[in-house]
Amino acid sequence: MKKEYSKYFAPSLKDARKRVNKDIKNIIFDVPESLVGLGNNLKYHIKTYGCQGNLSDSEKIAGILEMLGFTYVNYDEEADLILFNTCAIRENAEDRVFGELGRVKSLKKTKPNLILGICGCMPQEEKVVETIKNKHPQVDIVFGTHNIYKLPEYLADAFLKHERVVEVYSTEGNVVEEMPVKRDHSHKAWVDIMYGCDEFCTYCIVPYTRGRERSRQPEDIIREVETLADDGYIEVTLLGQNVNAYGKDLDREYKFANLLADLNKTKIKRIRFTTSHPKDLDDETIAVMAKGGNIMPHLHLPVQSGSNVILKKMNRKYTKEEYLEKIGKLKKAIPDISLTTDIIVGFPEETEDDFNETLSLVNEVGFEGAYTFIFSPREGTPASKYTDNVKSDVKKERLLTLNQLINEGFAAGNKRFEGEIVDVLVEGTSDKREDIMMGYTPHNKLVNFPGGLESVGRIVKVKIEKAYTWHLKGKMINEE
Ligand code: 5AD
Ligand code: SF4
């Protein structure tokens, strides 16, 4: 039987582009009493794609589901509810989701009551919602990045009324507090500090899918971090698309540097943050980072390109020289800092000279890691209309050349720790062996060492014996 829609509210990328000057409301999450128990005896499975923002959202979705009585299962065949939390940043991310959606729809044949949902960034695109409506009518729930807090209502429509829901907001001015969270780890946690992005880099879909910049109140963030520390968490990663813009929308003078300084005083042992925008990374932030303490000596600072012509076409609002000047300041203030970045190759009209500028910048900075991508045109963004005149095999060749250089930087970054004693926050056993533990150093280097499960979730001292390209090997010497 074809289900009716209880709601049909599709997105508009055009509306998502608008930035309206309305107040940001803080909403307190609440579930109607009548819906608690909705998930009793039902199992859920979430598939998460994309960035840390999505990982964090999935933990909230899981928190909501468990509050309603659902229990988690690792295999989608066993689930009564499967949710896809999706990413729209590049086309191949979307292709993967549609592929998986095709696969799980066959599960409905043997389990007609199975509910399928899709959320996250993809539903924020109107063409995706059209495709789902026309080609994947087996999807019961479609919602976006702005209305996770309304999930209980959508589940009631799907499970109790057997209706379909499409509800995606294109604009949003809210910050929702007190959402339940089911965290994936017991010693490290994501902490959202802001939502959305106002940068509009010409290649990027995020400002359309995640809405305008909205900062959480500092007190709410500090309280969350302190509670995490009290609960035994060792490390937090502060999340935002451009954390350096934190506070710009608050009704008081309070910036990212102020937040870092306040969190520096909390009991949490390790603080990381991502993502930084070179344009907004200010001297005050560098000064707070230089104080060290619980702020880790690693910075992920996406440069995207080393060519001023391309940077301008990308609307990045800095030049290669300005980027290098900030790197100079960082290295002066934090001499042992580890720097990583994001780079796009094959942007429309990128010449061999432009690409060589990127290689020379990578050499000069000495990045110790990078996420590298081939430009992917995203419908609705300005760059999707630029002349994409770089041949596909040239793009692939550039990516290979760049990756080779980045890998050399990765290896050199590891090499500098040979013979050193480092602090490792132990995460668990290595993938391959149960007697080998793995964890990360303050500089975010992966370390393997022989040990037992009793070290998991603790910071231990490891003497590094050998550096490899992707990891370090050592021996534990004593515990903190
Ligand atoms: N094509 C390729 N890479 C992209 N990124 C963002 N949008 C695109 C796109 N359209 C990359 C940027 C960004 C990272 C998260 O993804 O490098 O920093
Ligand atoms: Fe996208 Fe640029 Fe915003 Fe990052 S800063 S999310 S690349 S628009």
Coordinates of C-alpha atoms and ligand atoms in Angstrom, one line a residue:
M1 CA 0.0 0.0 0.0
K2 CA 1.4 3.4 -0.9
K3 CA 1.7 5.6 2.2
E4 CA 0.3 9.1 2.4
Y5 CA 2.5 12.0 3.5
S6 CA 1.8 13.4 6.9
K7 CA 4.0 16.3 6.0
Y8 CA 5.6 17.3 2.8
F9 CA 8.0 20.2 3.2
A10 CA 10.9 20.2 0.7
P11 CA 14.0 22.4 0.9
S12 CA 15.1 25.2 -1.4
L13 CA 18.8 25.9 -1.9
K14 CA 17.9 29.4 -3.0
D15 CA 16.2 30.2 0.3
A16 CA 19.1 28.5 2.1
R17 CA 21.5 31.1 0.6
K18 CA 19.7 34.0 2.3
R19 CA 21.0 35.2 5.6
V20 CA 18.2 36.8 7.5
N21 CA 18.8 39.1 10.4
K22 CA 16.5 37.5 13.0
D23 CA 17.3 36.6 16.6
I24 CA 18.7 33.2 17.4
K25 CA 16.5 31.3 19.8
N26 CA 17.7 28.8 22.3
I27 CA 15.2 25.9 22.3
I28 CA 15.3 23.3 25.1
F29 CA 14.8 19.8 23.8
D30 CA 11.7 18.0 25.1
V31 CA 9.9 14.8 24.2
P32 CA 6.1 14.6 24.6
E33 CA 5.4 12.2 27.5
S34 CA 3.1 10.2 25.2
L35 CA 6.0 9.2 22.9
V36 CA 8.3 7.9 25.5
G37 CA 8.2 4.1 25.0
L38 CA 7.5 4.4 21.3
G39 CA 10.7 2.4 20.6
N40 CA 10.2 -0.3 23.2
N41 CA 11.1 -3.7 21.6
L42 CA 12.3 -1.9 18.5
K43 CA 15.9 -1.9 17.2
Y44 CA 17.7 0.9 15.3
H45 CA 20.8 1.2 13.1
I46 CA 22.4 4.4 12.0
K47 CA 24.8 4.8 9.0
T48 CA 26.8 8.0 9.3
Y49 CA 28.7 9.6 6.4
G50 CA 30.9 12.6 6.3
C51 CA 32.4 15.0 8.8
Q52 CA 32.7 15.1 12.6
G53 CA 29.6 17.4 12.6
N54 CA 27.6 14.4 11.4
L55 CA 29.2 12.0 13.9
S56 CA 28.2 14.4 16.6
D57 CA 24.6 14.6 15.2
S58 CA 24.4 10.9 15.0
E59 CA 25.2 10.7 18.7
K60 CA 22.3 13.0 19.4
I61 CA 20.0 11.0 17.1
A62 CA 21.0 7.8 19.0
G63 CA 20.4 9.7 22.3
I64 CA 16.9 10.6 21.2
L65 CA 16.1 7.1 20.0
E66 CA 17.3 5.5 23.2
M67 CA 15.3 8.0 25.2
L68 CA 12.2 6.7 23.2
G69 CA 13.1 3.1 24.1
F70 CA 14.9 1.9 20.9
T71 CA 17.9 -0.3 21.2
Y72 CA 21.0 -0.2 19.0
V73 CA 22.0 -3.1 16.7
N74 CA 25.2 -3.3 14.7
Y75 CA 23.6 -5.0 11.7
D76 CA 21.0 -3.4 9.5
E77 CA 19.3 -6.8 8.8
E78 CA 18.2 -6.9 12.5
A79 CA 16.9 -3.3 12.7
D80 CA 13.3 -2.0 12.7
L81 CA 14.6 1.5 11.9
I82 CA 17.5 2.3 9.7
L83 CA 18.6 5.9 9.5
F84 CA 21.2 7.3 6.9
N85 CA 22.9 10.4 8.3
T86 CA 24.3 11.8 5.0
C87 CA 27.0 14.0 3.6
A88 CA 26.6 16.3 0.5
I89 CA 30.2 17.7 0.3
R90 CA 31.2 15.7 -2.8
E91 CA 29.3 13.7 -5.4
N92 CA 30.9 10.4 -4.5
A93 CA 29.6 10.8 -1.0
E94 CA 26.1 11.0 -2.4
D95 CA 26.6 8.2 -4.8
R96 CA 27.5 5.9 -1.9
V97 CA 24.3 6.7 0.0
F98 CA 22.1 6.1 -3.0
G99 CA 23.9 2.8 -3.6
E100 CA 23.3 1.7 0.0
L101 CA 19.7 2.9 -0.1
G102 CA 19.1 0.6 -3.0
R103 CA 20.6 -2.3 -1.1
V104 CA 18.6 -1.9 2.1
K105 CA 15.3 -1.4 0.3
S106 CA 15.4 -5.1 -0.4
L107 CA 15.2 -5.7 3.4
K108 CA 11.7 -4.3 3.2
K109 CA 10.5 -7.3 1.3
T110 CA 11.1 -9.6 4.2
K111 CA 10.3 -7.0 6.8
P112 CA 7.5 -4.8 5.6
N113 CA 7.4 -2.8 8.9
L114 CA 11.0 -1.7 8.5
I115 CA 11.2 2.1 8.6
L116 CA 13.9 3.8 6.5
G117 CA 14.9 7.4 7.1
I118 CA 17.4 9.7 5.5
C119 CA 18.7 12.9 7.2
G120 CA 21.8 15.1 7.4
C121 CA 23.1 17.2 4.5
M122 CA 21.7 15.4 1.4
P123 CA 18.0 16.1 2.1
Q124 CA 18.9 19.8 2.3
E125 CA 19.2 19.7 -1.5
E126 CA 15.9 19.9 -3.5
K127 CA 17.2 17.5 -6.2
V128 CA 17.9 14.8 -3.6
V129 CA 14.4 15.1 -2.2
E130 CA 13.0 14.8 -5.7
T131 CA 15.1 11.7 -6.4
I132 CA 14.0 10.1 -3.2
K133 CA 10.4 10.9 -3.8
N134 CA 10.5 9.6 -7.4
K135 CA 13.0 6.7 -7.2
H136 CA 13.1 5.6 -3.6
P137 CA 9.5 5.7 -2.3
Q138 CA 10.5 3.0 0.2
V139 CA 12.0 5.9 2.3
D140 CA 9.6 6.7 5.0
I141 CA 11.3 9.7 6.8
V142 CA 13.2 12.6 5.3
F143 CA 14.5 15.4 7.5
G144 CA 17.4 17.8 7.4
T145 CA 20.1 19.2 9.6
H146 CA 18.0 21.8 11.4
N147 CA 15.2 19.6 12.8
I148 CA 16.8 16.6 14.4
Y149 CA 15.0 17.6 17.6
K150 CA 11.7 16.9 15.9
L151 CA 12.6 13.2 15.3
P152 CA 10.2 11.8 17.9
E153 CA 7.3 13.4 16.0
Y154 CA 8.4 12.0 12.7
L155 CA 8.8 8.5 14.2
A156 CA 5.3 8.7 15.6
D157 CA 4.0 9.5 12.1
A158 CA 5.9 6.6 10.6
F159 CA 5.5 3.9 13.2
L160 CA 2.0 4.7 14.6
K161 CA 0.2 6.4 11.7
H162 CA 2.1 4.6 8.9
E163 CA 2.6 7.8 7.1
R164 CA 5.6 9.3 5.2
V165 CA 7.3 12.4 6.3
V166 CA 9.4 14.9 4.3
E167 CA 10.3 17.9 6.5
V168 CA 13.4 19.9 5.6
Y169 CA 13.9 23.5 6.7
S170 CA 16.0 25.7 4.5
T171 CA 16.6 28.3 7.1
E172 CA 16.9 28.1 10.8
G173 CA 17.9 30.4 13.5
N174 CA 17.8 28.1 16.5
V175 CA 20.2 26.5 18.8
V176 CA 18.8 23.4 20.6
E177 CA 20.1 22.6 24.0
E178 CA 19.8 19.6 26.3
M179 CA 19.5 17.0 23.5
P180 CA 20.2 13.6 24.9
V181 CA 23.6 12.2 23.6
K182 CA 24.7 8.6 23.3
R183 CA 28.4 9.0 22.9
D184 CA 30.4 6.5 20.8
H185 CA 33.5 6.8 23.1
S186 CA 33.9 6.8 26.9
H187 CA 37.0 9.0 27.0
K188 CA 36.8 11.4 24.1
A189 CA 33.8 13.5 23.1
W190 CA 32.6 15.9 20.4
V191 CA 31.4 19.2 21.7
D192 CA 29.5 21.4 19.2
I193 CA 30.3 25.1 19.8
M194 CA 28.5 26.5 16.8
Y195 CA 26.4 25.5 13.9
G196 CA 26.3 26.6 10.2
C197 CA 28.7 28.6 8.1
D198 CA 28.5 32.1 6.6
E199 CA 31.7 31.9 4.4
F200 CA 30.3 30.7 1.1
C201 CA 33.5 29.4 -0.4
T202 CA 32.4 29.1 -4.0
Y203 CA 32.9 25.3 -4.2
C204 CA 31.1 24.4 -0.9
I205 CA 27.6 23.3 -0.3
V206 CA 27.8 23.5 3.5
P207 CA 26.5 27.1 4.0
Y208 CA 23.4 25.9 2.2
T209 CA 23.0 22.6 4.0
R210 CA 23.9 23.8 7.5
G211 CA 22.5 27.3 7.5
R212 CA 23.8 30.5 9.1
E213 CA 26.4 30.7 11.8
R214 CA 24.9 30.2 15.2
S215 CA 27.1 30.1 18.3
R216 CA 26.1 28.2 21.5
Q217 CA 26.2 30.3 24.7
P218 CA 29.7 30.0 26.3
E219 CA 28.2 28.9 29.6
D220 CA 26.4 26.0 28.0
I221 CA 29.7 24.8 26.3
I222 CA 31.8 25.2 29.5
R223 CA 29.2 23.4 31.5
E224 CA 29.1 20.5 29.0
V225 CA 32.9 20.3 29.1
E226 CA 33.0 20.3 32.9
T227 CA 30.4 17.6 33.1
L228 CA 32.3 15.5 30.6
A229 CA 35.5 15.9 32.7
D230 CA 33.5 14.9 35.8
D231 CA 32.2 11.9 34.0
G232 CA 35.8 10.7 33.3
Y233 CA 36.2 12.1 29.8
I234 CA 39.8 13.0 29.0
E235 CA 39.5 14.8 25.6
V236 CA 37.1 17.0 23.9
T237 CA 37.1 18.2 20.3
L238 CA 35.3 21.5 19.8
L239 CA 33.3 21.4 16.6
G240 CA 32.2 24.1 14.1
Q241 CA 32.6 24.7 10.4
N242 CA 34.6 27.8 11.2
V243 CA 35.4 27.7 14.9
N244 CA 37.4 31.0 14.5
A245 CA 34.1 32.8 13.8
Y246 CA 32.7 31.6 17.1
G247 CA 30.9 34.3 19.0
K248 CA 30.4 36.7 16.1
D249 CA 26.7 36.3 16.5
L250 CA 26.6 36.5 20.3
D251 CA 25.1 39.6 22.0
R252 CA 28.4 40.3 23.8
E253 CA 32.1 40.5 23.1
Y254 CA 33.2 36.9 23.4
K255 CA 35.3 35.2 20.8
F256 CA 36.9 31.8 20.1
A257 CA 40.0 32.9 22.0
N258 CA 37.9 33.7 25.1
L259 CA 36.2 30.3 24.9
L260 CA 39.6 28.6 24.6
A261 CA 41.0 30.6 27.5
D262 CA 37.9 29.7 29.7
L263 CA 38.1 26.0 28.7
N264 CA 41.9 26.1 29.4
K265 CA 40.9 26.6 33.1
T266 CA 38.6 23.5 33.2
K267 CA 39.6 20.0 34.4
I268 CA 39.4 18.5 30.9
K269 CA 42.9 17.2 30.1
R270 CA 42.9 17.6 26.3
I271 CA 41.2 20.1 24.0
R272 CA 41.2 19.9 20.2
F273 CA 39.1 21.9 17.8
T274 CA 38.1 21.8 14.2
T275 CA 37.7 23.4 11.7
S276 CA 39.7 26.6 11.6
H277 CA 39.5 29.2 8.8
P278 CA 42.9 30.9 8.1
K279 CA 41.1 34.3 7.6
D280 CA 39.6 34.3 11.1
L281 CA 42.5 32.7 13.0
D282 CA 43.5 35.7 15.2
D283 CA 46.6 36.5 17.3
E284 CA 44.6 36.1 20.5
T285 CA 43.8 32.5 19.6
I286 CA 47.4 31.8 18.8
A287 CA 48.4 33.4 22.1
V288 CA 46.0 31.1 24.1
M289 CA 47.2 28.0 22.1
A290 CA 50.8 29.0 23.0
K291 CA 49.9 28.7 26.7
G292 CA 49.6 25.0 26.1
G293 CA 48.2 23.1 29.1
N294 CA 45.2 21.2 27.9
I295 CA 45.2 22.8 24.5
M296 CA 46.8 20.4 22.1
P297 CA 49.7 21.5 19.9
H298 CA 48.0 20.5 16.6
L299 CA 46.2 22.7 14.2
H300 CA 44.1 21.7 11.2
L301 CA 44.2 24.8 9.0
P302 CA 42.6 24.1 5.6
V303 CA 44.5 26.1 2.9
Q304 CA 42.6 24.6 -0.1
S305 CA 45.1 26.0 -2.7
G306 CA 48.5 27.7 -2.8
S307 CA 47.6 29.9 -5.8
N308 CA 46.3 33.4 -5.2
V309 CA 44.3 33.3 -8.4
I310 CA 42.5 30.1 -7.3
L311 CA 42.1 31.3 -3.7
K312 CA 40.3 34.3 -5.1
K313 CA 38.0 32.2 -7.3
M314 CA 37.3 30.1 -4.2
N315 CA 36.4 33.2 -2.2
R316 CA 38.7 32.2 0.6
K317 CA 39.5 35.8 1.4
Y318 CA 43.2 35.3 2.1
T319 CA 46.3 35.1 -0.1
K320 CA 49.1 32.6 0.0
E321 CA 51.3 35.2 1.7
E322 CA 48.8 35.9 4.4
Y323 CA 48.4 32.2 5.0
L324 CA 52.1 31.8 5.3
E325 CA 52.3 34.8 7.7
K326 CA 49.8 33.1 10.0
I327 CA 51.9 29.8 9.8
G328 CA 55.0 31.9 10.7
K329 CA 53.2 33.3 13.8
L330 CA 52.0 29.8 14.8
K331 CA 55.4 28.3 14.5
K332 CA 57.0 31.1 16.5
A333 CA 54.4 30.9 19.3
I334 CA 54.3 27.0 19.4
P335 CA 57.6 25.8 17.9
D336 CA 56.7 22.1 17.9
I337 CA 53.2 22.5 16.5
S338 CA 51.9 19.9 14.1
L339 CA 50.0 21.4 11.2
T340 CA 47.6 19.6 8.9
T341 CA 45.4 20.9 6.1
D342 CA 42.7 20.3 3.4
I343 CA 43.6 20.9 -0.3
I344 CA 41.4 20.8 -3.4
V345 CA 43.1 20.0 -6.8
G346 CA 41.6 20.5 -10.2
F347 CA 39.5 23.6 -9.3
P348 CA 38.1 25.1 -12.6
E349 CA 40.8 26.7 -14.6
E350 CA 43.6 25.5 -12.3
T351 CA 46.8 25.7 -14.4
E352 CA 50.0 23.8 -14.0
D353 CA 51.5 27.0 -12.5
D354 CA 48.6 27.3 -9.9
F355 CA 49.2 23.6 -8.9
N356 CA 52.9 24.2 -8.6
E357 CA 52.1 27.1 -6.2
T358 CA 50.2 24.6 -4.1
L359 CA 53.2 22.2 -4.1
S360 CA 55.5 25.0 -3.1
L361 CA 53.3 26.1 -0.2
V362 CA 53.0 22.5 1.0
N363 CA 56.8 22.3 1.0
E364 CA 57.2 25.6 2.8
V365 CA 54.7 24.8 5.6
G366 CA 55.8 21.2 6.1
F367 CA 52.3 19.8 6.7
E368 CA 52.2 16.6 8.7
G369 CA 49.0 15.4 7.0
A370 CA 46.3 16.5 4.8
Y371 CA 42.9 15.6 3.4
T372 CA 43.2 16.0 -0.4
F373 CA 40.3 16.1 -2.8
I374 CA 39.5 16.5 -6.5
F375 CA 37.1 19.3 -7.1
S376 CA 33.5 18.1 -7.2
P377 CA 30.9 20.5 -8.7
R378 CA 28.0 20.9 -6.3
E379 CA 24.7 22.1 -7.8
G380 CA 23.7 25.5 -6.5
T381 CA 27.2 26.7 -5.7
P382 CA 28.9 29.4 -7.8
A383 CA 31.9 27.1 -8.7
S384 CA 29.6 24.6 -10.3
K385 CA 29.0 27.1 -13.1
Y386 CA 32.7 27.9 -13.6
T387 CA 34.4 26.3 -16.7
D388 CA 35.6 23.0 -15.4
N389 CA 38.3 22.8 -18.0
V390 CA 41.0 20.6 -16.2
K391 CA 41.0 17.2 -17.8
S392 CA 40.1 14.3 -15.5
D393 CA 43.4 12.5 -15.9
V394 CA 45.3 15.7 -15.1
K395 CA 43.2 16.1 -11.9
K396 CA 44.1 12.5 -10.9
E397 CA 47.8 13.0 -11.6
R398 CA 47.8 16.2 -9.6
L399 CA 46.2 14.4 -6.7
L400 CA 48.8 11.6 -6.8
T401 CA 51.7 14.1 -7.0
L402 CA 50.3 16.1 -4.1
N403 CA 49.6 13.0 -2.0
Q404 CA 53.1 11.8 -2.4
L405 CA 54.4 15.1 -1.0
I406 CA 51.9 15.0 1.8
N407 CA 52.9 11.5 2.7
E408 CA 56.6 12.6 3.0
G409 CA 55.4 15.3 5.4
F410 CA 53.4 12.7 7.4
A411 CA 56.5 10.5 7.7
A412 CA 58.8 13.4 8.6
G413 CA 56.2 14.5 11.2
N414 CA 56.4 11.0 12.8
K415 CA 60.2 10.8 12.5
R416 CA 60.7 13.8 14.8
F417 CA 59.3 11.7 17.7
E418 CA 61.8 8.8 17.4
G419 CA 63.5 8.4 20.8
E420 CA 61.0 10.8 22.5
I421 CA 58.7 9.9 25.4
V422 CA 55.2 10.9 24.5
D423 CA 51.8 10.9 26.3
V424 CA 49.3 8.6 24.7
L425 CA 45.6 8.6 25.3
V426 CA 44.8 4.9 24.8
E427 CA 41.7 4.2 22.7
G428 CA 41.8 0.4 22.5
T429 CA 43.5 -2.5 20.8
S430 CA 45.0 -2.1 17.4
D431 CA 42.9 -3.4 14.5
K432 CA 45.2 -6.4 13.9
R433 CA 46.3 -7.6 17.3
E434 CA 44.7 -7.8 20.7
D435 CA 48.0 -7.4 22.6
I436 CA 48.9 -4.2 20.8
M437 CA 47.3 -1.0 22.0
M438 CA 46.6 2.2 20.0
G439 CA 46.1 5.8 20.9
Y440 CA 47.0 9.4 20.1
T441 CA 49.7 11.8 21.3
P442 CA 49.0 15.5 21.9
H443 CA 50.3 16.2 18.3
N444 CA 47.6 13.7 17.1
K445 CA 50.2 11.0 16.1
L446 CA 48.9 7.4 16.1
V447 CA 51.0 5.2 18.5
N448 CA 51.0 1.4 18.8
F449 CA 52.6 -0.3 21.8
P450 CA 52.4 -3.7 23.6
G451 CA 50.0 -3.5 26.5
G452 CA 46.7 -4.5 28.0
L453 CA 43.1 -3.3 28.2
E454 CA 43.7 -1.7 31.6
S455 CA 45.3 1.3 29.9
V456 CA 42.2 2.1 27.8
G457 CA 40.9 5.6 28.4
R458 CA 44.0 6.6 30.3
I459 CA 47.0 8.8 29.3
V460 CA 50.2 6.7 29.5
K461 CA 53.8 7.4 28.7
V462 CA 55.3 5.7 25.7
K463 CA 58.9 5.7 24.6
I464 CA 58.9 5.9 20.8
E465 CA 61.3 3.4 19.2
K466 CA 60.4 3.6 15.6
A467 CA 58.5 5.9 13.3
Y468 CA 56.7 4.7 10.2
T469 CA 54.8 6.7 7.6
W470 CA 51.3 6.4 9.3
H471 CA 52.2 5.5 12.9
L472 CA 54.7 5.3 15.7
K473 CA 55.8 2.2 17.6
G474 CA 57.0 2.3 21.2
K475 CA 57.1 0.8 24.7
M476 CA 55.0 2.0 27.7
I477 CA 57.3 3.2 30.4
N478 CA 54.9 4.2 33.2
E479 CA 51.5 5.6 33.7
E480 CA 50.5 9.1 34.7
Ligands
5AD1 N1 34.9 19.5 -4.0 C1 36.0 19.0 -3.5 N2 36.3 19.2 -2.2 C2 35.5 19.9 -1.4 N3 35.5 20.3 -0.1 C3 34.5 21.1 0.2 N4 33.7 21.2 -1.0 C4 34.3 20.5 -2.0 C5 34.0 20.3 -3.3 N5 32.9 20.8 -3.9 C6 36.6 19.9 0.8 C7 37.4 21.2 1.3 C8 36.9 21.2 2.7 C9 36.7 19.8 3.1 C10 35.9 19.5 4.2 O1 36.1 19.3 1.9 O2 38.8 20.9 1.2 O3 37.9 21.8 3.6
SF4_2 FE1 32.6 25.2 3.3 FE2 34.2 27.4 3.3 FE3 32.3 27.1 5.2 FE4 34.4 25.5 5.2 S1 34.5 27.7 5.5 S2 32.3 24.9 5.5 S3 34.9 25.2 3.0 S4 32.0 27.4 3.0

